[in-house]
Amino acid sequence: MSIDVIEMEARGIGADSGAHVGVERRETPRFTPLVDRLWLGWWDGEQFQTIGSQLIDISLGGAAIACTDGPETGDDAWFCVVGPRLSGGTRAQVVGREPMPGSPGVYRLRLRFLPRCPQDVFEIALGLLPGDSAEPALP
């Protein structure tokens, strides 16, 4: 089993500004999940909504997901990974919501965990807990 770190995106400001180009803005690296199914929940007025979603990437600081509905930018959400076992879940804030190119009706939500991703959620998403993959656990 291998865990893939997603290449850091080059982020920078215009070349004539004198700012360093290519500085990563994230505090923690993003990983491609082994388990990519999750439940996302949010309040819509007085109604609590839930939807099954797909995990695109995850870090200790946040995640990107694909879903057909969901909360708006600035809203709080609750995030729970669904693998061979259910994670305890965590609270997150939606920091971005964009249509996914080539996928009509699907949105990419960028989430920031509040305060950080709990270890069980992170490990289930990456397939690191014993029994979460077909490969034997290390002693």
MMTF fields as JSON, N, C-alpha, C and O atoms, coordinates in Angstrom:
{
  "mmtfVersion": "1.0.0",
  "mmtfProducer": "UNKNOWN",
  "numBonds": 555,
  "numAtoms": 556,
  "numGroups": 139,
  "numChains": 1,
  "numModels": 1,
  "chainsPerModel": [1],
  "groupsPerChain": [139],
  "chainIdList": ["A"],
  "bondAtomList": [4, 2, 8, 6, 12, 10, 16, 14, 20, 18, 24, 22, 28, 26, 32, 30, 36, 34, 40, 38, 44, 42, 48, 46, 52, 50, 56, 54, 60, 58, 64, 62, 68, 66, 72, 70, 76, 74, 80, 78, 84, 82, 88, 86, 92, 90, 96, 94, 100, 98, 104, 102, 108, 106, 112, 110, 116, 114, 120, 118, 124, 122, 128, 126, 132, 130, 136, 134, 140, 138, 144, 142, 148, 146, 152, 150, 156, 154, 160, 158, 164, 162, 168, 166, 172, 170, 176, 174, 180, 178, 184, 182, 188, 186, 192, 190, 196, 194, 200, 198, 204, 202, 208, 206, 212, 210, 216, 214, 220, 218, 224, 222, 228, 226, 232, 230, 236, 234, 240, 238, 244, 242, 248, 246, 252, 250, 256, 254, 260, 258, 264, 262, 268, 266, 272, 270, 276, 274, 280, 278, 284, 282, 288, 286, 292, 290, 296, 294, 300, 298, 304, 302, 308, 306, 312, 310, 316, 314, 320, 318, 324, 322, 328, 326, 332, 330, 336, 334, 340, 338, 344, 342, 348, 346, 352, 350, 356, 354, 360, 358, 364, 362, 368, 366, 372, 370, 376, 374, 380, 378, 384, 382, 388, 386, 392, 390, 396, 394, 400, 398, 404, 402, 408, 406, 412, 410, 416, 414, 420, 418, 424, 422, 428, 426, 432, 430, 436, 434, 440, 438, 444, 442, 448, 446, 452, 450, 456, 454, 460, 458, 464, 462, 468, 466, 472, 470, 476, 474, 480, 478, 484, 482, 488, 486, 492, 490, 496, 494, 500, 498, 504, 502, 508, 506, 512, 510, 516, 514, 520, 518, 524, 522, 528, 526, 532, 530, 536, 534, 540, 538, 544, 542, 548, 546, 552, 550],
  "bondOrderList": [1, 1, 1, 1, 1, 1, 1, 1, 1, 1, 1, 1, 1, 1, 1, 1, 1, 1, 1, 1, 1, 1, 1, 1, 1, 1, 1, 1, 1, 1, 1, 1, 1, 1, 1, 1, 1, 1, 1, 1, 1, 1, 1, 1, 1, 1, 1, 1, 1, 1, 1, 1, 1, 1, 1, 1, 1, 1, 1, 1, 1, 1, 1, 1, 1, 1, 1, 1, 1, 1, 1, 1, 1, 1, 1, 1, 1, 1, 1, 1, 1, 1, 1, 1, 1, 1, 1, 1, 1, 1, 1, 1, 1, 1, 1, 1, 1, 1, 1, 1, 1, 1, 1, 1, 1, 1, 1, 1, 1, 1, 1, 1, 1, 1, 1, 1, 1, 1, 1, 1, 1, 1, 1, 1, 1, 1, 1, 1, 1, 1, 1, 1, 1, 1, 1, 1, 1, 1],
  "groupList": [{"groupName": "MET", "atomNameList": ["N", "CA", "C", "O"], "elementList": ["N", "C", "C", "O"], "formalChargeList": [0, 0, 0, 0], "bondAtomList": [1, 0, 2, 1, 3, 2], "bondOrderList": [1, 1, 2], "singleLetterCode": "M", "chemCompType": "L-PEPTIDE LINKING"}, {"groupName": "SER", "atomNameList": ["N", "CA", "C", "O"], "elementList": ["N", "C", "C", "O"], "formalChargeList": [0, 0, 0, 0], "bondAtomList": [1, 0, 2, 1, 3, 2], "bondOrderList": [1, 1, 2], "singleLetterCode": "S", "chemCompType": "L-PEPTIDE LINKING"}, {"groupName": "ILE", "atomNameList": ["N", "CA", "C", "O"], "elementList": ["N", "C", "C", "O"], "formalChargeList": [0, 0, 0, 0], "bondAtomList": [1, 0, 2, 1, 3, 2], "bondOrderList": [1, 1, 2], "singleLetterCode": "I", "chemCompType": "L-PEPTIDE LINKING"}, {"groupName": "ASP", "atomNameList": ["N", "CA", "C", "O"], "elementList": ["N", "C", "C", "O"], "formalChargeList": [0, 0, 0, 0], "bondAtomList": [1, 0, 2, 1, 3, 2], "bondOrderList": [1, 1, 2], "singleLetterCode": "D", "chemCompType": "L-PEPTIDE LINKING"}, {"groupName": "VAL", "atomNameList": ["N", "CA", "C", "O"], "elementList": ["N", "C", "C", "O"], "formalChargeList": [0, 0, 0, 0], "bondAtomList": [1, 0, 2, 1, 3, 2], "bondOrderList": [1, 1, 2], "singleLetterCode": "V", "chemCompType": "L-PEPTIDE LINKING"}, {"groupName": "GLU", "atomNameList": ["N", "CA", "C", "O"], "elementList": ["N", "C", "C", "O"], "formalChargeList": [0, 0, 0, 0], "bondAtomList": [1, 0, 2, 1, 3, 2], "bondOrderList": [1, 1, 2], "singleLetterCode": "E", "chemCompType": "L-PEPTIDE LINKING"}, {"groupName": "ALA", "atomNameList": ["N", "CA", "C", "O"], "elementList": ["N", "C", "C", "O"], "formalChargeList": [0, 0, 0, 0], "bondAtomList": [1, 0, 2, 1, 3, 2], "bondOrderList": [1, 1, 2], "singleLetterCode": "A", "chemCompType": "L-PEPTIDE LINKING"}, {"groupName": "ARG", "atomNameList": ["N", "CA", "C", "O"], "elementList": ["N", "C", "C", "O"], "formalChargeList": [0, 0, 0, 0], "bondAtomList": [1, 0, 2, 1, 3, 2], "bondOrderList": [1, 1, 2], "singleLetterCode": "R", "chemCompType": "L-PEPTIDE LINKING"}, {"groupName": "GLY", "atomNameList": ["N", "CA", "C", "O"], "elementList": ["N", "C", "C", "O"], "formalChargeList": [0, 0, 0, 0], "bondAtomList": [1, 0, 2, 1, 3, 2], "bondOrderList": [1, 1, 2], "singleLetterCode": "G", "chemCompType": "PEPTIDE LINKING"}, {"groupName": "HIS", "atomNameList": ["N", "CA", "C", "O"], "elementList": ["N", "C", "C", "O"], "formalChargeList": [0, 0, 0, 0], "bondAtomList": [1, 0, 2, 1, 3, 2], "bondOrderList": [1, 1, 2], "singleLetterCode": "H", "chemCompType": "L-PEPTIDE LINKING"}, {"groupName": "THR", "atomNameList": ["N", "CA", "C", "O"], "elementList": ["N", "C", "C", "O"], "formalChargeList": [0, 0, 0, 0], "bondAtomList": [1, 0, 2, 1, 3, 2], "bondOrderList": [1, 1, 2], "singleLetterCode": "T", "chemCompType": "L-PEPTIDE LINKING"}, {"groupName": "PRO", "atomNameList": ["N", "CA", "C", "O"], "elementList": ["N", "C", "C", "O"], "formalChargeList": [0, 0, 0, 0], "bondAtomList": [1, 0, 2, 1, 3, 2], "bondOrderList": [1, 1, 2], "singleLetterCode": "P", "chemCompType": "L-PEPTIDE LINKING"}, {"groupName": "PHE", "atomNameList": ["N", "CA", "C", "O"], "elementList": ["N", "C", "C", "O"], "formalChargeList": [0, 0, 0, 0], "bondAtomList": [1, 0, 2, 1, 3, 2], "bondOrderList": [1, 1, 2], "singleLetterCode": "F", "chemCompType": "L-PEPTIDE LINKING"}, {"groupName": "LEU", "atomNameList": ["N", "CA", "C", "O"], "elementList": ["N", "C", "C", "O"], "formalChargeList": [0, 0, 0, 0], "bondAtomList": [1, 0, 2, 1, 3, 2], "bondOrderList": [1, 1, 2], "singleLetterCode": "L", "chemCompType": "L-PEPTIDE LINKING"}, {"groupName": "TRP", "atomNameList": ["N", "CA", "C", "O"], "elementList": ["N", "C", "C", "O"], "formalChargeList": [0, 0, 0, 0], "bondAtomList": [1, 0, 2, 1, 3, 2], "bondOrderList": [1, 1, 2], "singleLetterCode": "W", "chemCompType": "L-PEPTIDE LINKING"}, {"groupName": "GLN", "atomNameList": ["N", "CA", "C", "O"], "elementList": ["N", "C", "C", "O"], "formalChargeList": [0, 0, 0, 0], "bondAtomList": [1, 0, 2, 1, 3, 2], "bondOrderList": [1, 1, 2], "singleLetterCode": "Q", "chemCompType": "L-PEPTIDE LINKING"}, {"groupName": "CYS", "atomNameList": ["N", "CA", "C", "O"], "elementList": ["N", "C", "C", "O"], "formalChargeList": [0, 0, 0, 0], "bondAtomList": [1, 0, 2, 1, 3, 2], "bondOrderList": [1, 1, 2], "singleLetterCode": "C", "chemCompType": "L-PEPTIDE LINKING"}, {"groupName": "TYR", "atomNameList": ["N", "CA", "C", "O"], "elementList": ["N", "C", "C", "O"], "formalChargeList": [0, 0, 0, 0], "bondAtomList": [1, 0, 2, 1, 3, 2], "bondOrderList": [1, 1, 2], "singleLetterCode": "Y", "chemCompType": "L-PEPTIDE LINKING"}],
  "groupTypeList": [0, 1, 2, 3, 4, 2, 5, 0, 5, 6, 7, 8, 2, 8, 6, 3, 1, 8, 6, 9, 4, 8, 4, 5, 7, 7, 5, 10, 11, 7, 12, 10, 11, 13, 4, 3, 7, 13, 14, 13, 8, 14, 14, 3, 8, 5, 15, 12, 15, 10, 2, 8, 1, 15, 13, 2, 3, 2, 1, 13, 8, 8, 6, 6, 2, 6, 16, 10, 3, 8, 11, 5, 10, 8, 3, 3, 6, 14, 12, 16, 4, 4, 8, 11, 7, 13, 1, 8, 8, 10, 7, 6, 15, 4, 4, 8, 7, 5, 11, 0, 11, 8, 1, 11, 8, 4, 17, 7, 13, 7, 13, 7, 12, 13, 11, 7, 16, 11, 15, 3, 4, 12, 5, 2, 6, 13, 8, 13, 13, 11, 8, 3, 1, 6, 5, 11, 6, 13, 11],
  "groupIdList": [1, 2, 3, 4, 5, 6, 7, 8, 9, 10, 11, 12, 13, 14, 15, 16, 17, 18, 19, 20, 21, 22, 23, 24, 25, 26, 27, 28, 29, 30, 31, 32, 33, 34, 35, 36, 37, 38, 39, 40, 41, 42, 43, 44, 45, 46, 47, 48, 49, 50, 51, 52, 53, 54, 55, 56, 57, 58, 59, 60, 61, 62, 63, 64, 65, 66, 67, 68, 69, 70, 71, 72, 73, 74, 75, 76, 77, 78, 79, 80, 81, 82, 83, 84, 85, 86, 87, 88, 89, 90, 91, 92, 93, 94, 95, 96, 97, 98, 99, 100, 101, 102, 103, 104, 105, 106, 107, 108, 109, 110, 111, 112, 113, 114, 115, 116, 117, 118, 119, 120, 121, 122, 123, 124, 125, 126, 127, 128, 129, 130, 131, 132, 133, 134, 135, 136, 137, 138, 139],
  "secStructList": [7, 7, 7, 7, 5, 7, 7, 7, 7, 7, 7, 7, 7, 7, 4, 4, 4, 6, 7, 7, 6, 6, 7, 7, 7, 7, 1, 1, 7, 7, 5, 7, 7, 1, 7, 7, 3, 3, 3, 3, 3, 3, 3, 3, 6, 6, 3, 3, 3, 3, 3, 3, 3, 3, 3, 3, 3, 3, 7, 1, 1, 3, 3, 3, 3, 3, 3, 1, 1, 7, 7, 7, 6, 6, 7, 3, 3, 3, 3, 3, 3, 5, 1, 1, 1, 5, 7, 7, 7, 3, 3, 3, 3, 3, 3, 3, 3, 3, 3, 7, 6, 6, 7, 6, 6, 7, 3, 3, 3, 3, 3, 3, 3, 1, 1, 7, 7, 7, 2, 2, 2, 2, 2, 2, 2, 6, 6, 7, 1, 6, 6, 1, 1, 1, 1, 7, 7, 7, 7],
  "xCoordList": [0.852, 0.0, 0.894, 1.926, 0.505, 1.249, 0.285, -0.886, 0.787, 0.0, 0.61, 1.809, -0.231, 0.266, 0.051, -1.072, 1.122, 1.008, 0.726, 1.442, -0.295, -0.64, 0.387, 0.764, 0.837, 1.811, 1.3, 0.14, 2.163, 1.806, 1.528, 2.297, 0.442, 0.103, 0.962, 1.175, 1.445, 2.205, 1.228, 0.319, 1.415, 0.585, 1.514, 2.574, 1.135, 1.984, 1.247, 0.092, 1.931, 1.389, 2.139, 3.234, 1.587, 2.204, 3.705, 4.224, 4.396, 5.857, 6.412, 7.505, 5.686, 6.219, 5.975, 6.386, 5.314, 5.037, 6.221, 6.27, 7.175, 8.322, 8.049, 8.957, 6.834, 6.509, 7.09, 7.245, 7.405, 7.944, 6.852, 5.774, 7.123, 6.162, 6.35, 7.48, 5.242, 5.313, 5.274, 5.546, 4.953, 4.881, 3.582, 2.505, 3.682, 2.509, 1.8, 2.434, 0.482, -0.272, -0.836, -1.282, -0.829, -1.363, -0.353, 0.856, -0.877, -0.009, 0.36, 1.421, -0.523, -0.287, -0.487, -1.319, 0.269, 0.145, -1.177, -1.756, -1.645, -2.866, -2.501, -1.443, -3.409, -3.207, -4.409, -5.533, -4.162, -5.241, -5.808, -5.053, -7.115, -7.683, -7.785, -7.95, -7.686, -7.964, -9.471, -10.065, -10.076, -11.52, -12.078, -11.747, -12.939, -13.377, -14.87, -15.374, -15.584, -17.006, -17.181, -16.498, -18.102, -18.355, -19.782, -20.472, -20.204, -21.475, -21.154, -20.259, -21.871, -21.735, -23.089, -24.12, -23.081, -24.322, -24.204, -23.107, -25.317, -25.323, -26.743, -27.711, -26.858, -28.156, -28.592, -27.837, -29.814, -30.443, -31.686, -32.761, -31.529, -32.595, -32.755, -31.799, -33.962, -34.208, -34.12, -34.353, -33.787, -33.717, -32.255, -31.438, -31.921, -30.578, -30.557, -31.337, -29.67, -29.541, -28.319, -27.324, -28.392, -27.216, -27.156, -28.177, -25.942, -25.749, -24.493, -23.498, -24.561, -23.376, -22.483, -22.97, -21.194, -20.241, -18.988, -18.812, -18.121, -16.856, -15.7, -15.639, -14.794, -13.601, -12.563, -12.169, -12.124, -11.118, -9.717, -8.844, -9.501, -8.226, -8.463, -9.508, -7.477, -7.618, -6.258, -5.231, -6.263, -5.079, -5.566, -6.764, -4.658, -5.079, -5.811, -6.537, -5.631, -6.258, -7.548, -8.331, -7.793, -9.001, -9.137, -8.376, -10.122, -10.397, -11.092, -11.634, -11.065, -11.869, -12.795, -12.382, -14.071, -15.041, -15.838, -15.889, -16.452, -17.349, -18.737, -18.905, -19.74, -21.113, -22.094, -21.74, -23.333, -24.356, -25.146, -25.963, -24.929, -25.592, -24.648, -23.516, -25.069, -24.219, -24.352, -25.055, -23.668, -23.724, -23.005, -22.225, -23.286, -22.663, -21.348, -21.081, -20.532, -19.287, -19.585, -20.492, -18.811, -18.98, -19.812, -19.783, -20.564, -21.397, -20.564, -19.497, -21.072, -20.488, -21.072, -22.202, -20.294, -20.732, -20.144, -19.202, -20.71, -20.211, -19.825, -20.581, -18.649, -17.945, -17.674, -17.084, -18.094, -17.905, -17.504, -18.259, -16.328, -15.835, -16.52, -16.664, -16.942, -17.632, -16.715, -16.571, -16.102, -15.229, -15.704, -16.887, -14.792, -15.16, -15.696, -16.41, -15.337, -15.925, -16.216, -15.61, -17.125, -17.54, -16.647, -16.414, -16.146, -15.334, -16.227, -17.441, -15.616, -16.371, -16.862, -17.804, -16.236, -16.655, -15.993, -15.324, -16.194, -15.607, -16.389, -17.122, -16.224, -16.846, -15.892, -14.674, -16.471, -15.668, -16.401, -17.609, -15.659, -16.255, -16.008, -14.904, -17.033, -16.894, -16.176, -16.682, -15.001, -14.227, -14.264, -13.752, -14.869, -15.009, -16.002, -16.128, -16.708, -17.698, -17.694, -18.083, -17.244, -17.168, -17.766, -17.671, -18.385, -18.829, -17.609, -16.557, -17.75, -16.65, -16.689, -17.7, -15.607, -15.566, -15.862, -15.328, -16.709, -17.034, -18.018, -18.327, -18.519, -19.48, -20.662, -20.698, -21.631, -22.786, -23.515, -23.771, -23.844, -24.58, -23.735, -24.266, -22.408, -21.516, -20.656, -20.146, -20.504, -19.718, -18.492, -18.516, -17.427, -16.224, -16.288, -16.244, -16.393, -16.383, -15.01, -14.457, -14.47, -13.213, -13.574, -14.258, -13.109, -13.453, -12.217, -11.126, -12.407, -11.365, -11.891, -12.963, -11.132, -11.558, -11.445, -10.53, -12.398, -12.433, -12.354, -13.355, -11.246, -9.987, -9.056, -8.447, -8.916, -8.103, -8.815, -9.735, -8.396, -8.995, -8.653, -7.478, -9.665, -9.379, -8.593, -8.773, -7.742, -6.862, -7.643, -7.224, -8.78, -9.518, -10.085, -10.066, -10.584, -11.121, -10.006, -10.187, -8.866, -7.715, -7.226, -6.978, -7.087, -6.564, -7.541, -7.106, -8.844, -9.818, -9.766, -9.774, -9.714, -9.66, -8.424, -8.478, -7.314, -6.07, -5.886, -4.876, -6.853, -6.768, -5.69, -5.103, -5.407, -4.304, -4.708, -3.836, -6.001, -6.425, -6.486, -6.889, -6.098, -6.168, -7.574, -8.572, -7.625, -8.91, -9.497, -10.542, -8.866, -9.397, -8.936, -9.388, -8.058, -7.608, -7.348, -7.383, -7.086, -6.818, -5.402, -5.084, -4.563, -3.188, -3.071, -3.815, -2.173, -2.04, -1.505, -0.724, -1.948, -1.461, -0.031, 0.336, 0.763, 2.134, 2.108, 1.259, 3.03, 3.057, 3.431, 3.5],
  "yCoordList": [-1.177, 0.0, 1.235, 1.26, 2.236, 3.482, 4.633, 4.553, 5.689, 6.903, 7.953, 8.226, 8.537, 9.525, 10.926, 11.31, 11.68, 13.092, 13.814, 13.625, 14.627, 15.378, 16.468, 17.158, 16.619, 17.661, 19.014, 19.364, 19.76, 21.09, 21.988, 22.011, 22.717, 23.634, 24.882, 25.407, 25.342, 26.586, 27.744, 27.928, 28.504, 29.67, 30.872, 30.808, 31.917, 33.085, 34.318, 34.267, 35.404, 36.698, 37.124, 36.624, 38.015, 38.467, 38.651, 39.087, 38.312, 38.351, 39.74, 39.862, 40.78, 42.122, 42.638, 43.753, 41.85, 42.319, 42.095, 42.667, 41.269, 40.991, 39.879, 39.493, 39.35, 38.269, 36.96, 36.778, 36.061, 34.757, 33.934, 33.749, 33.445, 32.647, 31.183, 30.722, 30.45, 29.032, 28.707, 27.563, 29.642, 29.387, 28.655, 29.103, 27.533, 26.752, 27.452, 27.843, 27.607, 28.313, 27.383, 27.855, 26.081, 25.128, 24.842, 24.833, 24.606, 24.267, 22.79, 22.415, 21.941, 20.5, 19.958, 20.474, 18.921, 18.373, 17.641, 17.107, 17.628, 16.915, 15.515, 15.294, 14.566, 13.185, 12.713, 13.159, 11.8, 11.14, 10.073, 9.239, 10.074, 9.097, 7.704, 7.558, 6.698, 5.333, 5.085, 4.395, 5.656, 5.582, 6.945, 7.952, 6.979, 8.29, 8.562, 9.561, 7.685, 7.939, 8.646, 8.33, 9.608, 10.314, 10.823, 10.895, 11.171, 11.865, 13.29, 13.545, 14.214, 15.626, 16.103, 15.84, 16.803, 17.325, 18.819, 19.316, 19.548, 20.987, 21.436, 20.757, 22.574, 23.162, 24.048, 24.903, 23.829, 24.665, 25.25, 24.652, 26.425, 26.996, 26.132, 25.94, 25.613, 24.758, 23.277, 22.422, 22.971, 21.586, 21.15, 21.842, 19.981, 19.428, 18.532, 17.584, 18.828, 18.102, 17.192, 17.52, 16.059, 15.198, 14.731, 14.613, 14.47, 13.997, 13.128, 13.416, 12.069, 11.271, 12.031, 12.635, 12.005, 12.77, 11.95, 10.872, 12.475, 11.808, 12.675, 13.869, 12.064, 12.747, 12.793, 11.756, 13.995, 14.183, 14.142, 13.437, 14.894, 14.885, 15.302, 15.865, 15.021, 15.327, 15.668, 15.135, 16.557, 16.874, 17.037, 16.939, 17.28, 17.529, 18.858, 19.078, 19.739, 21.055, 21.194, 22.105, 20.303, 20.448, 19.35, 18.382, 19.513, 18.497, 19.147, 20.247, 18.452, 18.82, 17.647, 16.488, 17.966, 16.919, 17.264, 18.421, 16.255, 16.44, 16.008, 14.932, 16.859, 16.536, 17.245, 18.209, 16.753, 17.321, 18.435, 19.081, 18.668, 19.722, 20.047, 19.564, 20.828, 21.083, 22.494, 23.313, 22.774, 24.101, 25.135, 24.798, 26.373, 27.491, 27.888, 27.501, 28.653, 29.173, 29.952, 30.782, 29.676, 30.328, 29.523, 29.79, 28.53, 27.7, 26.649, 26.254, 26.2, 25.065, 23.781, 23.761, 22.709, 21.396, 20.344, 20.616, 19.146, 18.012, 16.93, 16.614, 16.363, 15.53, 14.174, 14.121, 13.075, 11.737, 10.776, 10.589, 10.17, 9.238, 7.884, 7.407, 7.269, 5.982, 4.946, 4.888, 4.138, 3.069, 1.757, 1.606, 0.795, -0.458, -0.213, -1.042, 0.936, 1.406, 2.881, 3.543, 3.393, 4.793, 5.65, 5.305, 6.76, 7.662, 8.433, 8.505, 9.013, 9.813, 11.117, 11.72, 11.556, 12.794, 14.019, 13.95, 15.136, 16.395, 17.566, 17.423, 18.713, 19.945, 20.635, 20.605, 21.255, 21.958, 23.216, 23.35, 24.123, 25.316, 25.268, 24.953, 25.58, 25.612, 26.91, 28.001, 26.789, 27.973, 28.213, 29.224, 27.285, 27.468, 26.481, 25.354, 26.92, 26.069, 26.463, 27.575, 25.527, 25.798, 24.63, 23.488, 24.892, 23.796, 23.004, 23.582, 21.677, 20.842, 20.828, 20.445, 21.239, 21.244, 19.855, 18.854, 19.808, 18.555, 17.672, 16.57, 18.145, 17.368, 18.254, 18.82, 18.39, 19.252, 18.843, 17.66, 19.82, 19.57, 19.09, 18.816, 18.982, 18.537, 19.72, 20.471, 19.871, 20.971, 20.431, 19.342, 21.209, 20.93, 21.862, 23.083, 21.265, 22.055, 21.948, 20.856, 23.081, 23.105, 23.354, 24.326, 22.466, 22.524, 22.784, 22.298, 23.559, 23.754, 23.13, 23.495, 22.182, 21.526, 22.478, 23.298, 22.352, 23.197, 22.322, 21.679, 22.244, 22.944, 22.201, 22.839, 20.875, 20.067, 18.742, 18.406, 18.0, 16.699, 15.728, 15.538, 15.111, 14.096, 12.929, 12.589, 12.331, 11.267, 10.096, 9.546, 9.697, 8.556, 8.853, 7.983, 10.055, 10.441, 10.389, 9.834, 10.965, 11.011, 9.601, 9.285, 8.757, 7.411, 6.526, 5.71, 6.663, 5.882, 6.295, 5.437, 7.599, 8.074, 7.558, 7.27, 7.442, 6.979, 5.472, 4.947, 4.757, 3.302, 2.836, 1.774, 3.613, 3.284, 2.501, 1.998, 2.382, 1.644, 0.154, -0.22, -0.707, -2.148, -2.555, -2.11, -3.408, -3.894, -2.984, -3.312, -1.858, -0.942, -1.263, -0.624, -2.223, -2.585, -4.078, -4.751, -4.59, -6.017, -6.368, -7.542, -5.364, -5.602, -5.763, -5.111, -6.599, -6.788, -5.522, -4.767, -5.317, -4.183, -4.453, -5.6, -3.421, -3.566, -3.739, -3.151, -4.541, -4.746, -3.48, -3.472],
  "zCoordList": [0.0, 0.0, 0.0, 0.67, -0.736, -0.736, -0.545, -0.916, 0.032, 0.216, -0.688, -0.629, -1.525, -2.476, -1.934, -1.609, -1.839, -1.506, -2.809, -3.792, -2.824, -4.023, -4.213, -3.266, -5.441, -5.741, -5.259, -5.481, -4.607, -4.134, -5.329, -6.29, -5.267, -6.35, -6.233, -5.14, -7.357, -7.363, -7.184, -7.993, -6.147, -5.87, -5.8, -5.177, -6.408, -6.351, -6.796, -7.218, -6.693, -7.077, -8.331, -8.588, -9.097, -10.344, -10.244, -9.217, -11.324, -11.341, -11.055, -10.502, -11.419, -11.21, -9.797, -9.476, -8.94, -7.582, -6.652, -5.564, -7.069, -6.223, -5.224, -4.489, -5.169, -4.244, -4.769, -5.976, -3.858, -4.225, -4.895, -4.328, -6.085, -6.841, -6.455, -6.296, -6.303, -6.005, -4.53, -4.164, -3.67, -2.235, -1.934, -2.329, -1.237, -0.849, 0.306, 1.287, 0.185, 1.211, 2.276, 3.321, 2.042, 3.008, 4.105, 3.874, 5.314, 6.443, 6.448, 6.947, 5.888, 5.888, 4.471, 3.726, 4.094, 2.733, 2.535, 3.481, 1.285, 0.915, 0.446, -0.143, 0.721, 0.32, -0.478, -0.248, -1.424, -2.144, -1.22, -0.721, -0.976, -0.039, -0.656, -1.867, 0.186, -0.226, -0.106, -0.935, 0.935, 1.154, 0.778, 1.405, -0.265, -0.755, -0.585, -1.097, 0.13, 0.372, 1.709, 2.682, 1.748, 2.998, 3.044, 2.027, 4.238, 4.462, 4.824, 5.629, 4.242, 4.557, 5.062, 4.442, 6.185, 6.743, 6.988, 7.243, 6.913, 7.149, 7.471, 7.127, 8.128, 8.435, 7.271, 6.806, 6.813, 5.782, 6.442, 6.403, 7.047, 7.865, 9.112, 9.864, 9.334, 10.494, 10.143, 10.998, 8.897, 8.412, 8.312, 7.705, 8.919, 8.776, 7.545, 7.451, 6.606, 5.344, 5.395, 6.042, 4.721, 4.565, 3.115, 2.438, 2.662, 1.295, 1.25, 1.914, 0.46, 0.191, -0.774, -1.73, -0.534, -1.35, -1.598, -1.03, -2.456, -2.766, -2.289, -2.583, -1.555, -1.064, -2.181, -2.716, -2.528, -3.584, -2.988, -3.493, -1.919, -1.213, 0.227, 0.556, 1.097, 2.518, 3.111, 2.689, 4.087, 4.883, 6.32, 6.586, 7.23, 8.617, 8.736, 9.705, 7.769, 7.826, 7.046, 7.316, 6.072, 5.273, 4.248, 4.242, 3.378, 2.363, 1.18, 1.281, 0.073, -1.102, -1.368, -1.319, -1.655, -1.925, -3.179, -3.597, -3.769, -4.912, -4.463, -3.889, -4.73, -4.351, -5.279, -5.958, -5.299, -6.167, -5.5, -6.155, -4.246, -3.478, -2.337, -2.324, -1.408, -0.253, 0.24, -0.352, 1.334, 1.925, 1.062, 0.172, 1.346, 0.622, 1.285, 2.423, 0.579, 1.125, 2.398, 2.432, 3.445, 4.745, 5.72, 6.922, 5.222, 6.098, 6.816, 6.346, 7.974, 8.682, 8.124, 7.638, 8.199, 7.739, 8.674, 9.419, 8.625, 9.392, 8.409, 7.49, 8.604, 7.643, 8.293, 9.373, 7.655, 8.217, 7.098, 6.144, 7.207, 6.199, 6.391, 7.517, 5.273, 5.305, 4.682, 3.461, 5.512, 5.029, 5.604, 5.907, 5.762, 6.409, 7.819, 8.382, 8.372, 9.619, 9.448, 8.606, 10.227, 10.128, 11.017, 12.176, 10.49, 11.318, 12.264, 12.07, 13.299, 14.251, 13.662, 14.177, 12.591, 11.95, 12.548, 13.58, 11.879, 12.324, 11.75, 10.771, 12.366, 11.902, 10.929, 11.103, 9.905, 8.904, 8.462, 8.657, 7.869, 7.273, 5.769, 5.325, 4.992, 3.536, 3.174, 3.441, 2.567, 2.187, 0.681, 0.2, -0.064, -1.501, -2.067, -1.587, -3.097, -3.786, -5.253, -5.609, -6.116, -7.541, -8.31, -7.859, -9.47, -10.335, -10.803, -11.075, -10.898, -11.386, -12.904, -13.493, -13.545, -15.011, -15.572, -15.094, -16.582, -17.235, -16.487, -16.94, -15.334, -14.544, -14.194, -13.101, -15.09, -14.821, -13.543, -13.318, -12.715, -11.481, -10.319, -9.242, -10.517, -9.443, -9.013, -9.844, -7.692, -7.135, -6.418, -5.844, -6.463, -5.67, -4.478, -4.626, -3.272, -2.048, -1.414, -1.277, -1.031, -0.277, 1.176, 1.499, 2.054, 3.466, 4.317, 4.02, 5.38, 6.395, 7.673, 8.155, 8.225, 9.453, 10.63, 10.706, 11.548, 12.745, 13.982, 14.298, 14.708, 14.472, 13.523, 12.664, 13.638, 12.724, 12.526, 13.271, 11.537, 11.258, 12.391, 12.704, 13.008, 14.029, 13.433, 12.264, 14.22, 13.739, 13.139, 12.12, 13.753, 13.217, 11.834, 10.964, 11.618, 10.308, 9.263, 8.179, 9.594, 8.689, 8.356, 7.192, 9.382, 9.172, 8.402, 7.59, 8.633, 7.863, 6.393, 5.51, 6.124, 4.739, 4.014, 2.819, 4.73, 4.101, 4.191, 3.721, 4.793, 4.9, 5.842, 5.629, 6.895, 7.799, 9.041, 9.749, 9.328, 10.511, 10.201, 9.1, 11.138, 10.891, 10.457, 11.023, 9.444, 8.938, 7.864, 7.303, 7.56, 6.557, 5.148, 4.198, 4.988, 3.649, 3.613, 4.643, 2.426, 2.281, 2.735, 2.926, 2.906, 3.289, 4.8, 5.532, 5.291, 6.738, 7.415, 6.837, 8.646, 9.435, 9.876, 10.132, 9.964, 10.446, 11.958, 12.628, 12.513, 13.979, 14.708, 15.937]
}
